PDB file of C-alpha atoms in Angstrom:
ATOM      1  CA  MET A   1      43.977 -46.871 -14.855  1.00 49.00           C
ATOM      2  CA  LYS A   2      44.931 -48.908 -11.799  1.00 52.00           C
ATOM      3  CA  ILE A   3      44.110 -52.612 -11.901  1.00 49.00           C
ATOM      4  CA  PRO A   4      43.382 -54.155  -8.485  1.00 50.00           C
ATOM      5  CA  PHE A   5      46.237 -56.375  -7.230  1.00 41.00           C
ATOM      6  CA  LEU A   6      47.947 -57.672 -10.356  1.00 34.00           C
ATOM      7  CA  LEU A   7      49.087 -61.103  -9.203  1.00 34.00           C
ATOM      8  CA  PRO A   8      50.384 -64.219 -10.992  1.00 31.00           C
ATOM      9  CA  PHE A   9      47.764 -66.775 -11.946  1.00 28.00           C
ATOM     10  CA  GLN A  10      48.833 -70.467 -11.999  1.00 29.00           C
ATOM     11  CA  LEU A  11      46.092 -72.545 -10.503  1.00 29.00           C
ATOM     12  CA  LEU A  12      47.198 -75.742 -12.186  1.00 23.00           C
ATOM     13  CA  VAL A  13      50.345 -77.013 -13.891  1.00 23.00           C
ATOM     14  CA  CYS A  14      51.171 -80.258 -15.714  1.00 25.00           C
ATOM     15  CA  ALA A  15      52.037 -83.873 -14.757  1.00 25.00           C
ATOM     16  CA  LEU A  16      50.818 -86.391 -12.213  1.00 24.00           C
ATOM     17  CA  PRO A  17      52.158 -86.183  -8.658  1.00 28.00           C
ATOM     18  CA  ALA A  18      55.080 -88.429  -7.907  1.00 27.00           C
ATOM     19  CA  ALA A  19      54.276 -88.968  -4.229  1.00 30.00           C
ATOM     20  CA  SER A  20      52.856 -92.314  -3.193  1.00 27.00           C
ATOM     21  CA  ILE A  21      49.485 -92.571  -1.451  1.00 29.00           C
ATOM     22  CA  ALA A  22      48.904 -94.303   1.867  1.00 33.00           C
ATOM     23  CA  GLN A  23      46.133 -96.808   1.220  1.00 35.00           C
ATOM     24  CA  THR A  24      43.337 -96.696   3.767  1.00 41.00           C
ATOM     25  CA  LYS A  25      39.697 -97.607   3.544  1.00 45.00           C
ATOM     26  CA  PRO A  26      37.378 -94.653   2.820  1.00 48.00           C
ATOM     27  CA  GLU A  27      34.400 -94.143   5.081  1.00 47.00           C
ATOM     28  CA  GLY A  28      31.036 -95.644   4.167  1.00 47.00           C
ATOM     29  CA  SER A  29      30.157 -98.804   2.253  1.00 50.00           C
ATOM     30  CA  ASP A  30      32.677-101.110   0.590  1.00 61.00           C
ATOM     31  CA  GLN A  31      31.623 -99.866  -2.841  1.00 79.00           C
ATOM     32  CA  THR A  32      33.815 -96.928  -3.871  1.00 82.00           C
ATOM     33  CA  PRO A  33      32.082 -94.519  -6.270  1.00 91.00           C
ATOM     34  CA  SER A  34      33.611 -94.228  -9.730  1.00 95.00           C
ATOM     35  CA  ALA A  35      35.919 -91.319 -10.490  1.00 94.00           C
ATOM     36  CA  GLN A  36      33.318 -89.883 -12.863  1.00 93.00           C
ATOM     37  CA  THR A  37      30.621 -90.053 -10.180  1.00 95.00           C
ATOM     38  CA  LEU A  38      32.874 -88.382  -7.628  1.00 96.00           C
ATOM     39  CA  VAL A  39      33.749 -85.521  -9.991  1.00 93.00           C
ATOM     40  CA  ARG A  40      30.117 -85.077 -11.014  1.00 92.00           C
ATOM     41  CA  ASN A  41      29.162 -84.851  -7.337  1.00 93.00           C
ATOM     42  CA  LEU A  42      32.093 -82.488  -6.718  1.00 92.00           C
ATOM     43  CA  ASP A  43      30.736 -80.143  -9.368  1.00 89.00           C
ATOM     44  CA  ALA A  44      27.232 -80.365  -7.885  1.00 89.00           C
ATOM     45  CA  ILE A  45      28.657 -79.274  -4.524  1.00 89.00           C
ATOM     46  CA  ARG A  46      30.874 -76.534  -5.966  1.00 86.00           C
ATOM     47  CA  LEU A  47      28.347 -75.055  -8.396  1.00 84.00           C
ATOM     48  CA  PRO A  48      24.951 -73.814  -7.194  1.00 87.00           C
ATOM     49  CA  SER A  49      21.996 -74.757  -9.377  1.00 85.00           C
ATOM     50  CA  THR A  50      20.776 -71.192  -9.790  1.00 90.00           C
ATOM     51  CA  SER A  51      22.043 -67.688 -10.393  1.00 92.00           C
ATOM     52  CA  PHE A  52      23.333 -66.141  -7.169  1.00 93.00           C
ATOM     53  CA  THR A  53      25.327 -63.437  -5.439  1.00 94.00           C
ATOM     54  CA  VAL A  54      27.918 -63.914  -2.693  1.00 93.00           C
ATOM     55  CA  GLU A  55      30.216 -61.691  -0.623  1.00 95.00           C
ATOM     56  CA  VAL A  56      33.912 -62.620  -0.820  1.00 93.00           C
ATOM     57  CA  LYS A  57      36.752 -61.605   1.491  1.00 95.00           C
ATOM     58  CA  SER A  58      40.313 -62.598   0.689  1.00 93.00           C
ATOM     59  CA  THR A  59      43.630 -62.005   2.417  1.00 94.00           C
ATOM     60  CA  GLU A  60      46.920 -62.646   0.650  1.00 90.00           C
ATOM     61  CA  ARG A  61      50.085 -62.898   2.762  1.00 92.00           C
ATOM     62  CA  PRO A  62      53.073 -62.948   0.404  1.00 88.00           C
ATOM     63  CA  ILE A  63      56.408 -64.005   1.869  1.00 89.00           C
ATOM     64  CA  ASN A  64      58.299 -60.959   3.215  1.00 89.00           C
ATOM     65  CA  GLU A  65      55.563 -58.554   2.070  1.00 91.00           C
ATOM     66  CA  PRO A  66      52.623 -56.873   3.817  1.00 92.00           C
ATOM     67  CA  ALA A  67      49.275 -58.663   3.806  1.00 92.00           C
ATOM     68  CA  ARG A  68      46.771 -57.571   1.162  1.00 91.00           C
ATOM     69  CA  ASP A  69      43.031 -57.608   1.833  1.00 94.00           C
ATOM     70  CA  ILE A  70      40.327 -57.448  -0.800  1.00 91.00           C
ATOM     71  CA  GLU A  71      36.534 -57.643  -0.607  1.00 95.00           C
ATOM     72  CA  PHE A  72      34.047 -57.897  -3.432  1.00 92.00           C
ATOM     73  CA  ARG A  73      30.575 -59.053  -4.375  1.00 94.00           C
ATOM     74  CA  LEU A  74      30.362 -61.824  -6.974  1.00 92.00           C
ATOM     75  CA  TYR A  75      27.321 -61.989  -9.270  1.00 94.00           C
ATOM     76  CA  ALA A  76      27.033 -65.350 -11.057  1.00 92.00           C
ATOM     77  CA  LYS A  77      24.404 -66.089 -13.704  1.00 92.00           C
ATOM     78  CA  THR A  78      23.734 -69.539 -15.097  1.00 87.00           C
ATOM     79  CA  THR A  79      24.133 -69.606 -18.873  1.00 80.00           C
ATOM     80  CA  SER A  80      22.896 -73.220 -19.136  1.00 69.00           C
ATOM     81  CA  ARG A  81      20.318 -74.776 -16.840  1.00 60.00           C
ATOM     82  CA  THR A  82      21.179 -78.365 -17.749  1.00 59.00           C
ATOM     83  CA  PRO A  83      22.912 -79.811 -14.643  1.00 55.00           C
ATOM     84  CA  SER A  84      25.403 -81.794 -16.727  1.00 55.00           C
ATOM     85  CA  SER A  85      26.496 -78.709 -18.683  1.00 59.00           C
ATOM     86  CA  ARG A  86      25.834 -75.827 -16.299  1.00 62.00           C
ATOM     87  CA  THR A  87      28.026 -72.801 -16.931  1.00 76.00           C
ATOM     88  CA  PHE A  88      28.141 -69.308 -15.448  1.00 83.00           C
ATOM     89  CA  ALA A  89      28.992 -65.765 -16.365  1.00 88.00           C
ATOM     90  CA  SER A  90      30.538 -63.848 -13.440  1.00 90.00           C
ATOM     91  CA  LEU A  91      30.672 -60.173 -12.525  1.00 93.00           C
ATOM     92  CA  ILE A  92      32.765 -58.857  -9.634  1.00 91.00           C
ATOM     93  CA  ALA A  93      32.056 -55.500  -7.966  1.00 93.00           C
ATOM     94  CA  MET A  94      34.995 -54.422  -5.803  1.00 92.00           C
ATOM     95  CA  LYS A  95      34.350 -53.216  -2.223  1.00 93.00           C
ATOM     96  CA  MET A  96      37.865 -52.826  -0.863  1.00 92.00           C
ATOM     97  CA  PRO A  97      40.578 -51.635  -0.797  1.00 92.00           C
ATOM     98  CA  GLU A  98      38.923 -48.228  -1.003  1.00 91.00           C
ATOM     99  CA  SER A  99      41.053 -47.311  -4.017  1.00 91.00           C
ATOM    100  CA  ASP A 100      39.429 -50.157  -5.990  1.00 90.00           C
ATOM    101  CA  ARG A 101      35.866 -49.603  -4.793  1.00 91.00           C
ATOM    102  CA  ASN A 102      33.207 -50.007  -7.523  1.00 89.00           C
ATOM    103  CA  LYS A 103      35.677 -51.258 -10.110  1.00 91.00           C
ATOM    104  CA  LEU A 104      34.143 -54.119 -12.115  1.00 92.00           C
ATOM    105  CA  ILE A 105      35.555 -57.390 -13.442  1.00 90.00           C
ATOM    106  CA  LEU A 106      33.501 -59.452 -15.914  1.00 92.00           C
ATOM    107  CA  MET A 107      34.362 -63.095 -16.661  1.00 87.00           C
ATOM    108  CA  ARG A 108      32.454 -64.736 -19.496  1.00 84.00           C
ATOM    109  CA  ASP A 109      33.279 -67.235 -22.237  1.00 78.00           C
ATOM    110  CA  ALA A 110      36.889 -67.582 -21.013  1.00 75.00           C
ATOM    111  CA  LYS A 111      37.438 -63.817 -21.350  1.00 84.00           C
ATOM    112  CA  VAL A 112      38.042 -61.192 -18.668  1.00 88.00           C
ATOM    113  CA  TRP A 113      37.063 -57.511 -18.874  1.00 91.00           C
ATOM    114  CA  PHE A 114      38.112 -54.870 -16.341  1.00 90.00           C
ATOM    115  CA  TYR A 115      36.283 -51.566 -15.891  1.00 92.00           C
ATOM    116  CA  ASP A 116      37.398 -48.599 -13.813  1.00 91.00           C
ATOM    117  CA  PRO A 117      34.611 -45.982 -13.327  1.00 89.00           C
ATOM    118  CA  ARG A 118      37.212 -43.298 -14.066  1.00 87.00           C
ATOM    119  CA  SER A 119      37.653 -44.733 -17.581  1.00 84.00           C
ATOM    120  CA  GLN A 120      35.326 -44.630 -20.562  1.00 80.00           C
ATOM    121  CA  ASN A 121      35.628 -48.234 -21.681  1.00 84.00           C
ATOM    122  CA  ALA A 122      36.264 -51.729 -20.349  1.00 88.00           C
ATOM    123  CA  THR A 123      39.678 -53.329 -20.967  1.00 86.00           C
ATOM    124  CA  ILE A 124      40.312 -56.982 -21.808  1.00 84.00           C
ATOM    125  CA  LEU A 125      42.754 -58.617 -19.387  1.00 76.00           C
ATOM    126  CA  SER A 126      44.285 -62.017 -18.775  1.00 66.00           C
ATOM    127  CA  ALA A 127      43.101 -64.021 -15.760  1.00 58.00           C
ATOM    128  CA  LYS A 128      46.807 -64.205 -14.848  1.00 59.00           C
ATOM    129  CA  GLN A 129      46.591 -60.566 -13.794  1.00 58.00           C
ATOM    130  CA  LEU A 130      43.746 -61.088 -11.333  1.00 59.00           C
ATOM    131  CA  TRP A 131      44.334 -64.443  -9.714  1.00 54.00           C
ATOM    132  CA  GLN A 132      42.585 -63.765  -6.387  1.00 52.00           C
ATOM    133  CA  HIS A 133      39.412 -62.693  -8.164  1.00 57.00           C
ATOM    134  CA  SER A 134      39.612 -65.457 -10.785  1.00 56.00           C
ATOM    135  CA  PHE A 135      40.314 -68.131  -8.188  1.00 62.00           C
ATOM    136  CA  ALA A 136      37.264 -67.157  -6.116  1.00 57.00           C
ATOM    137  CA  ALA A 137      34.982 -67.042  -9.139  1.00 54.00           C
ATOM    138  CA  ASP A 138      36.298 -70.315 -10.589  1.00 62.00           C
ATOM    139  CA  SER A 139      35.756 -72.040  -7.236  1.00 62.00           C
ATOM    140  CA  LEU A 140      32.007 -71.460  -7.598  1.00 58.00           C
ATOM    141  CA  THR A 141      31.392 -71.347 -11.345  1.00 60.00           C
ATOM    142  CA  VAL A 142      33.774 -73.592 -13.371  1.00 71.00           C
ATOM    143  CA  ARG A 143      32.792 -77.218 -14.072  1.00 76.00           C
ATOM    144  CA  ILE A 144      35.611 -79.703 -13.522  1.00 83.00           C
ATOM    145  CA  GLU A 145      33.881 -82.641 -15.241  1.00 84.00           C
ATOM    146  CA  GLU A 146      33.709 -80.734 -18.521  1.00 79.00           C
ATOM    147  CA  LYS A 147      37.453 -80.002 -18.663  1.00 81.00           C
ATOM    148  CA  TYR A 148      39.201 -82.988 -17.043  1.00 85.00           C
ATOM    149  CA  ASP A 149      39.464 -86.761 -17.179  1.00 90.00           C
ATOM    150  CA  ALA A 150      39.509 -88.362 -13.730  1.00 93.00           C
ATOM    151  CA  ARG A 151      40.910 -91.517 -12.159  1.00 95.00           C
ATOM    152  CA  ILE A 152      40.906 -92.757  -8.592  1.00 96.00           C
ATOM    153  CA  ALA A 153      44.441 -92.794  -7.177  1.00 95.00           C
ATOM    154  CA  GLY A 154      43.754 -94.305  -3.754  1.00 95.00           C
ATOM    155  CA  SER A 155      42.695 -93.001  -0.365  1.00 95.00           C
ATOM    156  CA  GLU A 156      44.331 -91.127   2.496  1.00 96.00           C
ATOM    157  CA  MET A 157      43.607 -89.755   5.966  1.00 97.00           C
ATOM    158  CA  ILE A 158      44.220 -85.993   6.077  1.00 96.00           C
ATOM    159  CA  GLU A 159      43.951 -83.071   8.479  1.00 94.00           C
ATOM    160  CA  THR A 160      41.082 -80.805   7.439  1.00 94.00           C
ATOM    161  CA  LEU A 161      40.889 -77.025   7.456  1.00 95.00           C
ATOM    162  CA  ASP A 162      38.423 -77.314  10.365  1.00 93.00           C
ATOM    163  CA  ASN A 163      41.073 -79.096  12.500  1.00 88.00           C
ATOM    164  CA  GLY A 164      39.613 -82.558  12.140  1.00 90.00           C
ATOM    165  CA  LYS A 165      40.664 -85.761  10.393  1.00 93.00           C
ATOM    166  CA  LYS A 166      38.978 -87.116   7.274  1.00 94.00           C
ATOM    167  CA  ASN A 167      39.506 -90.363   5.400  1.00 96.00           C
ATOM    168  CA  CYS A 168      39.272 -89.286   1.760  1.00 97.00           C
ATOM    169  CA  ILE A 169      39.284 -90.812  -1.707  1.00 97.00           C
ATOM    170  CA  THR A 170      42.061 -89.290  -3.843  1.00 97.00           C
ATOM    171  CA  VAL A 171      41.198 -88.446  -7.444  1.00 96.00           C
ATOM    172  CA  ASP A 172      43.666 -87.305 -10.137  1.00 95.00           C
ATOM    173  CA  LEU A 173      42.444 -84.926 -12.846  1.00 90.00           C
ATOM    174  CA  ASN A 174      44.098 -84.551 -16.249  1.00 86.00           C
ATOM    175  CA  PRO A 175      43.067 -81.836 -18.733  1.00 80.00           C
ATOM    176  CA  ARG A 176      40.894 -82.960 -21.612  1.00 77.00           C
ATOM    177  CA  GLY A 177      42.053 -81.521 -24.937  1.00 67.00           C
ATOM    178  CA  LYS A 178      43.588 -78.103 -25.410  1.00 51.00           C
ATOM    179  CA  ARG A 179      43.207 -75.806 -22.432  1.00 48.00           C
ATOM    180  CA  ILE A 180      42.656 -72.062 -22.656  1.00 41.00           C
ATOM    181  CA  THR A 181      44.789 -71.431 -19.570  1.00 43.00           C
ATOM    182  CA  ALA A 182      47.962 -73.147 -18.402  1.00 42.00           C
ATOM    183  CA  SER A 183      45.967 -75.346 -16.040  1.00 50.00           C
ATOM    184  CA  GLU A 184      47.045 -78.963 -16.054  1.00 67.00           C
ATOM    185  CA  THR A 185      46.952 -81.719 -13.400  1.00 85.00           C
ATOM    186  CA  VAL A 186      45.424 -81.630  -9.931  1.00 89.00           C
ATOM    187  CA  ARG A 187      44.742 -84.149  -7.186  1.00 94.00           C
ATOM    188  CA  TYR A 188      41.605 -83.842  -5.049  1.00 95.00           C
ATOM    189  CA  TRP A 189      40.888 -85.409  -1.657  1.00 97.00           C
ATOM    190  CA  LEU A 190      37.131 -86.065  -1.598  1.00 96.00           C
ATOM    191  CA  SER A 191      34.527 -87.605   0.668  1.00 95.00           C
ATOM    192  CA  ARG A 192      32.456 -90.443  -0.758  1.00 94.00           C
ATOM    193  CA  GLU A 193      29.797 -87.834  -1.544  1.00 93.00           C
ATOM    194  CA  GLY A 194      32.278 -85.764  -3.570  1.00 94.00           C
ATOM    195  CA  ARG A 195      32.809 -83.081  -0.932  1.00 95.00           C
ATOM    196  CA  PRO A 196      36.289 -81.543  -1.388  1.00 95.00           C
ATOM    197  CA  TYR A 197      38.645 -81.230   1.585  1.00 97.00           C
ATOM    198  CA  GLN A 198      41.950 -80.654  -0.178  1.00 96.00           C
ATOM    199  CA  SER A 199      43.468 -80.229  -3.633  1.00 93.00           C
ATOM    200  CA  VAL A 200      47.089 -80.015  -4.756  1.00 92.00           C
ATOM    201  CA  TYR A 201      48.481 -78.739  -8.051  1.00 87.00           C
ATOM    202  CA  PHE A 202      51.722 -80.145  -9.452  1.00 84.00           C
ATOM    203  CA  ALA A 203      54.648 -79.127 -11.641  1.00 79.00           C
ATOM    204  CA  ALA A 204      55.879 -81.350 -14.465  1.00 71.00           C
ATOM    205  CA  SER A 205      58.531 -82.725 -12.118  1.00 77.00           C
ATOM    206  CA  GLY A 206      55.861 -83.865  -9.655  1.00 80.00           C
ATOM    207  CA  LYS A 207      56.700 -81.076  -7.215  1.00 85.00           C
ATOM    208  CA  PRO A 208      53.587 -79.648  -5.500  1.00 87.00           C
ATOM    209  CA  LEU A 209      53.117 -75.961  -6.288  1.00 83.00           C
ATOM    210  CA  ARG A 210      49.843 -75.050  -4.619  1.00 87.00           C
ATOM    211  CA  THR A 211      47.723 -76.660  -1.913  1.00 93.00           C
ATOM    212  CA  CYS A 212      44.099 -75.679  -1.299  1.00 92.00           C
ATOM    213  CA  ARG A 213      42.093 -76.770   1.723  1.00 96.00           C
ATOM    214  CA  PHE A 214      38.331 -76.416   2.003  1.00 95.00           C
ATOM    215  CA  GLY A 215      36.275 -75.974   5.180  1.00 96.00           C
ATOM    216  CA  GLY A 216      33.500 -74.123   6.923  1.00 96.00           C
ATOM    217  CA  TYR A 217      30.863 -76.398   5.403  1.00 95.00           C
ATOM    218  CA  SER A 218      27.321 -75.169   5.870  1.00 94.00           C
ATOM    219  CA  GLU A 219      23.939 -75.353   4.151  1.00 94.00           C
ATOM    220  CA  VAL A 220      24.205 -72.923   1.236  1.00 92.00           C
ATOM    221  CA  LEU A 221      21.743 -72.665  -1.652  1.00 92.00           C
ATOM    222  CA  GLY A 222      20.352 -76.146  -1.065  1.00 90.00           C
ATOM    223  CA  ALA A 223      23.576 -78.076  -0.392  1.00 90.00           C
ATOM    224  CA  GLN A 224      26.476 -78.390   2.047  1.00 92.00           C
ATOM    225  CA  ARG A 225      29.157 -76.158   0.531  1.00 93.00           C
ATOM    226  CA  ALA A 226      32.578 -74.898   1.653  1.00 93.00           C
ATOM    227  CA  THR A 227      32.583 -71.286   2.838  1.00 95.00           C
ATOM    228  CA  ARG A 228      36.342 -71.087   3.502  1.00 96.00           C
ATOM    229  CA  ILE A 229      39.359 -71.902   1.329  1.00 94.00           C
ATOM    230  CA  ALA A 230      43.007 -71.696   2.419  1.00 95.00           C
ATOM    231  CA  VAL A 231      45.691 -71.585  -0.276  1.00 92.00           C
ATOM    232  CA  ASP A 232      49.405 -72.228   0.312  1.00 92.00           C
ATOM    233  CA  ASP A 233      52.033 -71.887  -2.423  1.00 87.00           C
ATOM    234  CA  ILE A 234      55.640 -70.858  -2.933  1.00 85.00           C
ATOM    235  CA  LYS A 235      54.704 -67.157  -2.881  1.00 85.00           C
ATOM    236  CA  GLY A 236      52.862 -67.232   0.454  1.00 90.00           C
ATOM    237  CA  VAL A 237      49.423 -68.042   1.822  1.00 93.00           C
ATOM    238  CA  SER A 238      45.943 -66.754   0.987  1.00 92.00           C
ATOM    239  CA  SER A 239      42.526 -67.214   2.525  1.00 94.00           C
ATOM    240  CA  PHE A 240      39.040 -66.847   1.062  1.00 93.00           C
ATOM    241  CA  HIS A 241      35.773 -66.494   2.959  1.00 96.00           C
ATOM    242  CA  PHE A 242      32.360 -66.674   1.265  1.00 94.00           C
ATOM    243  CA  SER A 243      29.215 -65.367   2.986  1.00 96.00           C
ATOM    244  CA  GLY A 244      25.776 -63.960   2.295  1.00 95.00           C
ATOM    245  CA  PHE A 245      24.883 -66.335  -0.535  1.00 94.00           C
ATOM    246  CA  ARG A 246      21.636 -65.251  -2.159  1.00 94.00           C
ATOM    247  CA  ALA A 247      19.766 -66.992  -4.977  1.00 95.00           C
ATOM    248  CA  THR A 248      18.488 -64.356  -7.372  1.00 93.00           C
ATOM    249  CA  GLU A 249      17.557 -63.697 -10.969  1.00 93.00           C
ATOM    250  CA  LEU A 250      20.154 -61.506 -12.652  1.00 93.00           C
ATOM    251  CA  PRO A 251      19.610 -59.533 -15.874  1.00 92.00           C
ATOM    252  CA  ASP A 252      21.639 -60.499 -18.933  1.00 92.00           C
ATOM    253  CA  SER A 253      22.552 -56.843 -19.397  1.00 92.00           C
ATOM    254  CA  ILE A 254      25.033 -56.733 -16.517  1.00 92.00           C
ATOM    255  CA  PHE A 255      27.126 -59.474 -18.166  1.00 93.00           C
ATOM    256  CA  ASP A 256      27.551 -57.563 -21.435  1.00 93.00           C
ATOM    257  CA  PRO A 257      31.020 -55.946 -21.575  1.00 92.00           C
ATOM    258  CA  ASP A 258      29.643 -53.079 -23.651  1.00 92.00           C
ATOM    259  CA  ASN A 259      27.319 -52.209 -20.772  1.00 91.00           C
ATOM    260  CA  LEU A 260      29.958 -52.028 -18.037  1.00 91.00           C
ATOM    261  CA  PRO A 261      30.398 -48.229 -18.284  1.00 89.00           C
ATOM    262  CA  ARG A 262      26.617 -47.781 -17.896  1.00 86.00           C
ATOM    263  CA  LEU A 263      25.875 -50.245 -15.096  1.00 84.00           C
ATOM    264  CA  ARG A 264      26.226 -47.882 -12.152  1.00 75.00           C
ATOM    265  CA  ILE A 265      26.643 -50.882  -9.847  1.00 73.00           C
ATOM    266  CA  ASN A 266      28.076 -49.931  -6.472  1.00 63.00           C
ATOM    267  CA  ALA A 267      29.595 -52.163  -3.840  1.00 60.00           C
ATOM    268  CA  ASP A 268      26.668 -51.829  -1.416  1.00 63.00           C
ATOM    269  CA  ALA A 269      23.734 -52.311  -3.797  1.00 62.00           C
ATOM    270  CA  HIS A 270      22.328 -55.169  -5.838  1.00 59.00           C
ATOM    271  CA  PRO A 271      21.386 -54.556  -9.489  1.00 55.00           C
TER     272      PRO A 271
END
């Protein structure tokens, strides 16, 4: 059984960043939103309010290694319709590389199942083994407000992924309680409306380990959402492109790990 692109997963690591922040005045009124309001708005932008499907293309360019391209369709079903506690179950149907076509990855209740059509049963994996897939799904389905405490750190003018400049509010996030993964502290650069333009993850020493930049904002499922993410870390650079968002009702059956061998989902068809 071949698992698609087994890559290290370390989206977040502990400790606040040591770097100082250049203090500038964020755009808009003099009243800066609270950290809690900004994070709540960030989640509203990141997480659609309905079940949906989306096409994802990702290219990973490791240092001194050939580039790796993957494509898949993400199915995301809301498991709670309350905006303040919205959660999702996610199913990935691989499209490419050709050797991984129609393999399935199910993420639900902090667990990951992998199914290869050539096998009889699904296998439980760690998200660490599938970071490209997990990162893309988490970007659209995991609520930050539920897992982190937030504080405003300052403000800073940054270069955006779309080659512009943006005066952003900086918000530090610290994990609330015991975390299932090794995720720890992150700093976000947000607009006053909570729109993310950049995030950085830090080691315990304060050294930045991963930088994510968000761009390609367009009207998607009722809100302005990022359709491109660029990731830069010590292993290389990766890019993610999201397209073809479609609001749709999805059956509970496709998110049951016991049903994965019977789904008959293919990369070019919707269930």
